[in-house]
Coordinates of C-alpha atoms and ligand atoms in Angstrom, one line a residue:
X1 CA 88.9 72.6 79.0
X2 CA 86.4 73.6 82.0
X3 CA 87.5 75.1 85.0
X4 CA 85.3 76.5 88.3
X5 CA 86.2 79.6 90.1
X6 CA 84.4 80.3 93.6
X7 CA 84.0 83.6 94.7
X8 CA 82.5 85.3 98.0
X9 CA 80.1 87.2 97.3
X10 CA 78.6 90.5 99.6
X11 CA 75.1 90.9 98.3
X12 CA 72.8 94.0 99.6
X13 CA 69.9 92.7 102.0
X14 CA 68.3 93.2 99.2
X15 CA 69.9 91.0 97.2
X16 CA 69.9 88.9 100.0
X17 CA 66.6 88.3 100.1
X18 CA 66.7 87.3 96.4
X19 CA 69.0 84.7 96.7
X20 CA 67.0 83.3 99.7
X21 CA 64.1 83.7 97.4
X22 CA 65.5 81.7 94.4
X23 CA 66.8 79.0 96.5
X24 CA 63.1 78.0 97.9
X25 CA 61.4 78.6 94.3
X26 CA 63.7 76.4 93.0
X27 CA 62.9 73.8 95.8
X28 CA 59.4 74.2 95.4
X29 CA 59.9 73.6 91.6
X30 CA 61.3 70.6 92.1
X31 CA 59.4 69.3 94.7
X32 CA 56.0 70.3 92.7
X33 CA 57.1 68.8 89.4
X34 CA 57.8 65.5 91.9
X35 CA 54.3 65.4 93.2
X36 CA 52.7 65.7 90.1
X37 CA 55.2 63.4 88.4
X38 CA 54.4 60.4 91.1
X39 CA 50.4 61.6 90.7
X40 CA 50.8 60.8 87.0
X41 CA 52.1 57.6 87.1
X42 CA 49.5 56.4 89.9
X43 CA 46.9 57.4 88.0
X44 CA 47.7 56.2 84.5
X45 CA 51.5 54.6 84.5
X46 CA 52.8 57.7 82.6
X47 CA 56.1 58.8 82.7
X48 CA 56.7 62.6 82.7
X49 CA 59.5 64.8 82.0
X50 CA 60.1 68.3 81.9
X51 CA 59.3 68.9 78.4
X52 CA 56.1 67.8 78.9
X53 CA 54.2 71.4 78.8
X54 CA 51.2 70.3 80.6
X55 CA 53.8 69.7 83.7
X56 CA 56.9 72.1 82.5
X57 CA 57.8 75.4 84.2
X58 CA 55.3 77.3 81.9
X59 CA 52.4 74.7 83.2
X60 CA 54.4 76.0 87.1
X61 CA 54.4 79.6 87.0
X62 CA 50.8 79.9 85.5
X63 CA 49.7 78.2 88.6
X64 CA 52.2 79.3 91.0
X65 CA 52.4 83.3 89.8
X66 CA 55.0 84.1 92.3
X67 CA 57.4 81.9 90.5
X68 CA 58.1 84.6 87.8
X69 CA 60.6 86.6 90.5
X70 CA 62.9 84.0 90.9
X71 CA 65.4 83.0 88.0
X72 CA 63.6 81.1 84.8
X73 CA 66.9 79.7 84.1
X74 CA 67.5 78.4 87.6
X75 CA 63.9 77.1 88.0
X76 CA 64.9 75.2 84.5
X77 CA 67.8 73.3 86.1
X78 CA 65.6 72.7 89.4
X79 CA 63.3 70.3 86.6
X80 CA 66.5 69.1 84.8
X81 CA 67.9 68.1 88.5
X82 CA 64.9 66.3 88.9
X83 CA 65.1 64.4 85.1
X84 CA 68.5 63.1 85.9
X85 CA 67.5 62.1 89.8
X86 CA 64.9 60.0 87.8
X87 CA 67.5 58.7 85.4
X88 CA 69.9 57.9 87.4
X89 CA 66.5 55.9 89.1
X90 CA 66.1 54.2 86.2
X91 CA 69.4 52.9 85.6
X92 CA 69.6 51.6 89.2
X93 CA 72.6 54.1 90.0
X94 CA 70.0 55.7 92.6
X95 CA 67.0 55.5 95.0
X96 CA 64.1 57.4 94.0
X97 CA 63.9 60.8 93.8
X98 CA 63.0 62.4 96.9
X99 CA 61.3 66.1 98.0
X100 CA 63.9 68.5 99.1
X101 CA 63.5 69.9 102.6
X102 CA 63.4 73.2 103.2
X103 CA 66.5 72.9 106.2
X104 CA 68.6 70.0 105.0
X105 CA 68.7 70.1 101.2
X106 CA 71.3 72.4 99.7
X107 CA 70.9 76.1 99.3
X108 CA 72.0 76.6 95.9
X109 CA 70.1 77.6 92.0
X110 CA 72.3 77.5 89.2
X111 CA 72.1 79.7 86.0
X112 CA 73.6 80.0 82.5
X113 CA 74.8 82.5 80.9
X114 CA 73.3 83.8 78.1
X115 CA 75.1 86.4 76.2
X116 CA 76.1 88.3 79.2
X117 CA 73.4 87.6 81.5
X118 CA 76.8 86.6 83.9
X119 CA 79.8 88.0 83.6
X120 CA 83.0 88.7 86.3
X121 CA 84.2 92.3 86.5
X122 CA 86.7 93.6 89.1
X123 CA 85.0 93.7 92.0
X124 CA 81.4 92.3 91.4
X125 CA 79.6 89.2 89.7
X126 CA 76.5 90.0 87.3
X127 CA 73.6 88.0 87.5
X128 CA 70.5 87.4 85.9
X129 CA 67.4 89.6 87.8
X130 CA 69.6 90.4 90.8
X131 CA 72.1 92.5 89.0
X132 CA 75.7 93.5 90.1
X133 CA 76.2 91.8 93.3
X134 CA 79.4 92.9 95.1
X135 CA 82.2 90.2 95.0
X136 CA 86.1 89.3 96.1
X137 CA 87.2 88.5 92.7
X138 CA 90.8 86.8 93.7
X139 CA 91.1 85.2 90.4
X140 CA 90.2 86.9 87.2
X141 CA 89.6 85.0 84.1
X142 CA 91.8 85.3 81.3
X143 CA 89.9 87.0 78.4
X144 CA 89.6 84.3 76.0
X145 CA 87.6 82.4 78.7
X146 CA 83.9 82.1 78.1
X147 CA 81.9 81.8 80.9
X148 CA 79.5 79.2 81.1
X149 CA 77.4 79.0 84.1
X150 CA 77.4 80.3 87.7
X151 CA 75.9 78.3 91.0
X152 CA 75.2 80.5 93.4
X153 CA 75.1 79.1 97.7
X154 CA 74.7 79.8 100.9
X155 CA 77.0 78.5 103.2
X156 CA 75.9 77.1 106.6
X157 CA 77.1 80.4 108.5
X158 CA 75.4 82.4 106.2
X159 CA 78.0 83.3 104.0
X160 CA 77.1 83.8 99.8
X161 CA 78.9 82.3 97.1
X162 CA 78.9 81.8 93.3
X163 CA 81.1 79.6 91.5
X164 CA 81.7 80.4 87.6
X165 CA 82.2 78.1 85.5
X166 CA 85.0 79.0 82.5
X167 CA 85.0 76.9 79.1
X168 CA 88.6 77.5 77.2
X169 CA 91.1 76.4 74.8
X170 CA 93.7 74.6 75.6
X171 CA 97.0 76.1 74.5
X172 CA 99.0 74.8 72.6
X173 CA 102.9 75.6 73.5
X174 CA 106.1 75.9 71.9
X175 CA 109.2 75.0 74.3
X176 CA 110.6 78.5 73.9
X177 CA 114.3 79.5 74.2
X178 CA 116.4 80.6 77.3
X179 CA 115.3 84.3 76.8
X180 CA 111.7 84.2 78.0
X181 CA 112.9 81.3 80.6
X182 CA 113.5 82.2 84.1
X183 CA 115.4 80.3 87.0
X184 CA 114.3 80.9 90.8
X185 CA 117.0 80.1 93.3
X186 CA 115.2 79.9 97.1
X187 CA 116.6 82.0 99.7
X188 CA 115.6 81.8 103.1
X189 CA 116.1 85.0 104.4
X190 CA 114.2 86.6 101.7
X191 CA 112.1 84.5 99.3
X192 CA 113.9 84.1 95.8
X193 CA 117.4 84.8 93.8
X194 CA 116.1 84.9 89.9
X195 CA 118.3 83.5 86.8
X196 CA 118.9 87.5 85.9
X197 CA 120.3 88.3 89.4
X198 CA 117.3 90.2 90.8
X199 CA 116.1 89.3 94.1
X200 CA 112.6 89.0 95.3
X201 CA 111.4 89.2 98.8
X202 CA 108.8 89.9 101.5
X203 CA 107.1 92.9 101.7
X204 CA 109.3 95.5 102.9
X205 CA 106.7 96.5 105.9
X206 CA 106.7 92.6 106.7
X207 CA 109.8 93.3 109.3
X208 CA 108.0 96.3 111.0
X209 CA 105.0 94.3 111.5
X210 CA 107.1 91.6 113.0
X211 CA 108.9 94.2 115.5
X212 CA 105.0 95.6 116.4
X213 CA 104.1 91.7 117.2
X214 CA 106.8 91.1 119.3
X215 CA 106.0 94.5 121.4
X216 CA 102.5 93.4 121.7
X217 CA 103.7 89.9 122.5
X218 CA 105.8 91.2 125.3
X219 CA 102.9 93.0 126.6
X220 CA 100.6 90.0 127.0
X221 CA 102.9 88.7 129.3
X222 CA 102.6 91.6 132.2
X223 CA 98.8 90.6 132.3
X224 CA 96.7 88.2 134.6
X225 CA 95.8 84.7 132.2
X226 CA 92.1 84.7 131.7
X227 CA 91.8 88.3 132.7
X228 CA 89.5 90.2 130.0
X229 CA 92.6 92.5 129.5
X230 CA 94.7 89.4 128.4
X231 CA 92.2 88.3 126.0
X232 CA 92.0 91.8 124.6
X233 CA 95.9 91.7 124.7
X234 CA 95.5 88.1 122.6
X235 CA 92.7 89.6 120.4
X236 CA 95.2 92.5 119.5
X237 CA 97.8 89.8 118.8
X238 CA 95.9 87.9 116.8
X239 CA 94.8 90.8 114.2
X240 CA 98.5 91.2 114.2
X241 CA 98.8 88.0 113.0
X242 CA 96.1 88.1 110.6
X243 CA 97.4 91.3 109.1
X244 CA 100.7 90.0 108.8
X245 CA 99.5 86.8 106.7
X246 CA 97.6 89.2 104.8
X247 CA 100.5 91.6 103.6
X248 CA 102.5 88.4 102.9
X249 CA 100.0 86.7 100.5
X250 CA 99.3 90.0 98.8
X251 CA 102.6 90.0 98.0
X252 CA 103.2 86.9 97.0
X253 CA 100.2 87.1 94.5
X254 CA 102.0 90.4 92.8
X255 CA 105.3 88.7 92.3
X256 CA 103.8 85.3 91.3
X257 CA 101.3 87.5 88.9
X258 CA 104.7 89.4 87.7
X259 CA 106.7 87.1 87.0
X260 CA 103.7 84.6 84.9
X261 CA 103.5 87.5 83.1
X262 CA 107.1 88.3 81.9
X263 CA 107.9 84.5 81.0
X264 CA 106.9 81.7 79.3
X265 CA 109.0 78.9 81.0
X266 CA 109.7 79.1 85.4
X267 CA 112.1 76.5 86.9
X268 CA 112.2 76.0 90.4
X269 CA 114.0 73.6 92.4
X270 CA 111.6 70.8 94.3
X271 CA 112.1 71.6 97.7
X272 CA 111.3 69.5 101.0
X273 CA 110.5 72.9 103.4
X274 CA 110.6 70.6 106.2
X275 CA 114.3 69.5 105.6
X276 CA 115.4 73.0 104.9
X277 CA 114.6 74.0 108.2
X278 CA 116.3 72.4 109.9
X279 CA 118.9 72.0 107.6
X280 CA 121.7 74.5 109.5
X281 CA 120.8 77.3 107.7
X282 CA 120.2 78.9 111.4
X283 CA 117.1 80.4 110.4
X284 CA 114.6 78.7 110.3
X285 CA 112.1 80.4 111.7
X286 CA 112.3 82.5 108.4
X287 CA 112.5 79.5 106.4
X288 CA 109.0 78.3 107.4
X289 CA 107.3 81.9 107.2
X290 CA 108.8 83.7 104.0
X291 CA 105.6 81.6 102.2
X292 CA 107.7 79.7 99.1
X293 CA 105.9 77.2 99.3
X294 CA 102.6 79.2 98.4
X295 CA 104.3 81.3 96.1
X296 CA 105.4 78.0 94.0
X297 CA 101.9 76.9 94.5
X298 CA 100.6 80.4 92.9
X299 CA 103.2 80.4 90.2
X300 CA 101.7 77.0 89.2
X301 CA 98.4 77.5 88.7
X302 CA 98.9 81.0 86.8
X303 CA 101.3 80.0 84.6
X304 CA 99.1 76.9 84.2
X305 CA 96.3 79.0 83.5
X306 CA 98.0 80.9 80.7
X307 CA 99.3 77.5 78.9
X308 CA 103.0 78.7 80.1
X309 CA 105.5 76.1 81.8
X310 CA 106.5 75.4 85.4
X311 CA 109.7 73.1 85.7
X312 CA 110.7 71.5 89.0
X313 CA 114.4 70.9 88.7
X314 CA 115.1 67.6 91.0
X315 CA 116.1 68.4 94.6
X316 CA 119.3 66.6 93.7
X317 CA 120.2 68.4 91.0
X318 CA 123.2 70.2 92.5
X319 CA 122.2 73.5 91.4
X320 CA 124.8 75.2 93.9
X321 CA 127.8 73.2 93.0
X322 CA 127.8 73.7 89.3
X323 CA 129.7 76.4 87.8
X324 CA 126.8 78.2 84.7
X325 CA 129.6 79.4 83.1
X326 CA 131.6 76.3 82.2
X327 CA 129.6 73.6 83.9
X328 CA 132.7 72.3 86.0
X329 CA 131.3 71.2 89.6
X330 CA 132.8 72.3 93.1
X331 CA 131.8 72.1 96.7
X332 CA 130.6 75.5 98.4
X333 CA 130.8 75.9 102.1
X334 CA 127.2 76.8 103.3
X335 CA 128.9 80.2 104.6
X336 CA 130.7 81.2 101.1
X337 CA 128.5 83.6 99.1
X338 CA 131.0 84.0 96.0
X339 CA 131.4 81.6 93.4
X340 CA 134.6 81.5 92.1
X341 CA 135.1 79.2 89.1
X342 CA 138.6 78.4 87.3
X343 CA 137.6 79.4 84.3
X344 CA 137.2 83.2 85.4
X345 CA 133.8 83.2 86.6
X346 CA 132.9 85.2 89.9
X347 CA 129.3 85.3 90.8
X348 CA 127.2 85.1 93.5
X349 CA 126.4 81.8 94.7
X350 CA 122.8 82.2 94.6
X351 CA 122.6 83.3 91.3
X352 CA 125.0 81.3 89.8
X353 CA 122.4 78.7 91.4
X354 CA 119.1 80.1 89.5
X355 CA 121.1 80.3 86.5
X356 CA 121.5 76.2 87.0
X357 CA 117.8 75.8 87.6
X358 CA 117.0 78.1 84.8
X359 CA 119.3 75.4 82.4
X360 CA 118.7 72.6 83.9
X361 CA 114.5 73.6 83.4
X362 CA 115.0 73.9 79.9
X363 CA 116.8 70.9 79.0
X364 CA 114.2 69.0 81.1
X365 CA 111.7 70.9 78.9
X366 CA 113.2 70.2 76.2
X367 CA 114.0 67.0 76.4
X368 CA 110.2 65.8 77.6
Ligands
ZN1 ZN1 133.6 77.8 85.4

């Protein structure tokens, strides 16, 4: 299995210039190896390719010294580019091959790695030449990963990036039983009840930021619309806003990372955030911030990542009405928070409820 990760990168101007540098040789490769490819075959119908030494890189860089800066590797792939632009020529799936302008084509070179020459660490990329380059490393690959190969762009604003691409293993997985299994009940005014009775919620300086918005919100409105002082004010808001979001995905990351790590099997229930909103649950305000959707989203991919399992328990499944004691099945006012079965159980509605999901996950699992 193959799978890309994109990271920003912050390179030095130094390394700046570098990248700027290995773009254009590896544009100029390609566009060089074009001319004399189209000069061959007007002057004697021969068909080139990059193995050809007379016309290969070494054939490049003895005439073009300069070229030995850039990345051999990436100056490689330029003439491979160019071999499968003439292939795909050949077979009719494309026009033919045409030089690479210096503003419109794609700032990009793309390297392999070659026992080490690349590798992630936590804060910085390594790369052939240019060396440790400085780098938001949001996912981290597992350690059995290999990695292949990195691309390395320029955006149009300016902005550097490489993506990695990982080569792996599928796992293979054994349904496991209920004790490295967890069920996630979803709570509105706080993000999750689990199967064990724990609950997990937002960041605990979340409300205070919310009380320093809503001073700063009130304050906007004593000033003139358009003034500069408002559109300080709304600047000020903004950042706010942006620090808010912040504090909430951070969080969401180290309880999604948490629990991917303590179990093998997460069931959820499939929820429609729209309908909950507005579902009378009189809050929905904190229904449509608290993130759970994301967080689902994060627990999928990591447990994904590590071959573990991610069970959506169907929305109809009634998950609140069942009693996870003796499995008989009563209706719950919205506003009780007890549940109180015939058979002796008292629990707390929501986790009564995870415990359902966690069940109900399994036998789905199981069953599959
Ligand atoms: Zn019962």
């Amino acid at each position: 299995m193959n799978k890309a990760i994109k990271y920003r990168l912050y390179p030095t101007k130094k390394q700046t210039e570098y990248f700027l540098k290995c773009f254009g040789c590896c544009r100029f490769v390609y566009n060089q190896a074009l001319n004399w490819r189209m000069a061959a075959y007007k002057a004697d119908r021969t068909s080139l390719n990059y193995n050809d030494t007379a016309f290969g890189l070494t054939a490049l860089k003895r005439q073009f010294v300069w070229l030995k800066e850039a990345d051999s590797i990436a100056l490689q792939q330029a003439l491979r580019n160019l071999d499968s632009a003439y292939d795909s020529f050949f077979k009719k799936n494309g026009g033919f091959p045409k030089f690479k302008s210096a503003k419109h084509s794609r700032k990009s070179y793309m390297t392999i790695n070659q026992n080490g020459t690349v590798s992630v660490s936590d804060n910085a990329v390594k790369l052939p030449k240019v060396g440790t380059v400085k780098a938001k490393i949001h996912r981290k690959p597992l350690p059995d990963w290999k990695l292949k190969s990195a691309t390395v762009s320029m955006d149009s604003d300016g902005k550097f990036y490489v993506s990695c691409l990982f080569e792996f293993d599928k796992l293979i997985y054994i349904v496991p039983t209920s004790g490295k299994a967890i069920g996630l009940d979803y709570k509105s005014d706080g993000l999750y009840m689990d199967s064990n009775g724990n609950v997990g919620s937002n960041h605990k300086y979340y409300r205070e930021s919310y009380v320093k918005l809503a001073k700063e919100q009130r304050k906007l409105k004593n000033k003139t619309i358009g003034s500069n002082n408002y559109r300080k004010q709304q600047l000020k808001i903004n950042r706010i806003h942006k620090h808010i979001a912040n504090q909430r995905l951070d969080n969401l990351h180290k309880l999604s990372t948490k629990i991917t790590n303590s179990y093998d099997v997460v069931c959820v229930e499939s929820l429609n955030m729209r309908s909950l909103s507005n579902k009378g649950f009189g809050n929905g305000k904190a229904t449509m911030d608290n993130g759970y959707g994301m967080f689902l989203n994060m627990l999928e991919y990591k447990l994904a990542d590590r071959g573990k399992h991610f069970v959506k328990v169907d929305k109809w499944f009634p998950s609140t009405q069942l009693c996870s004691c003796c499995g008989c099945r009563m209706r719950l006012a919205l506003n009780e928070r007890i549940y109180k079965c015939s058979c002796g159980l008292t629990i707390d509605r929501d986790h009564n409820a995870a415990i359902n999901i966690r069940n109900e996950g399994l036998r789905i699992l199981q069953s599959a």
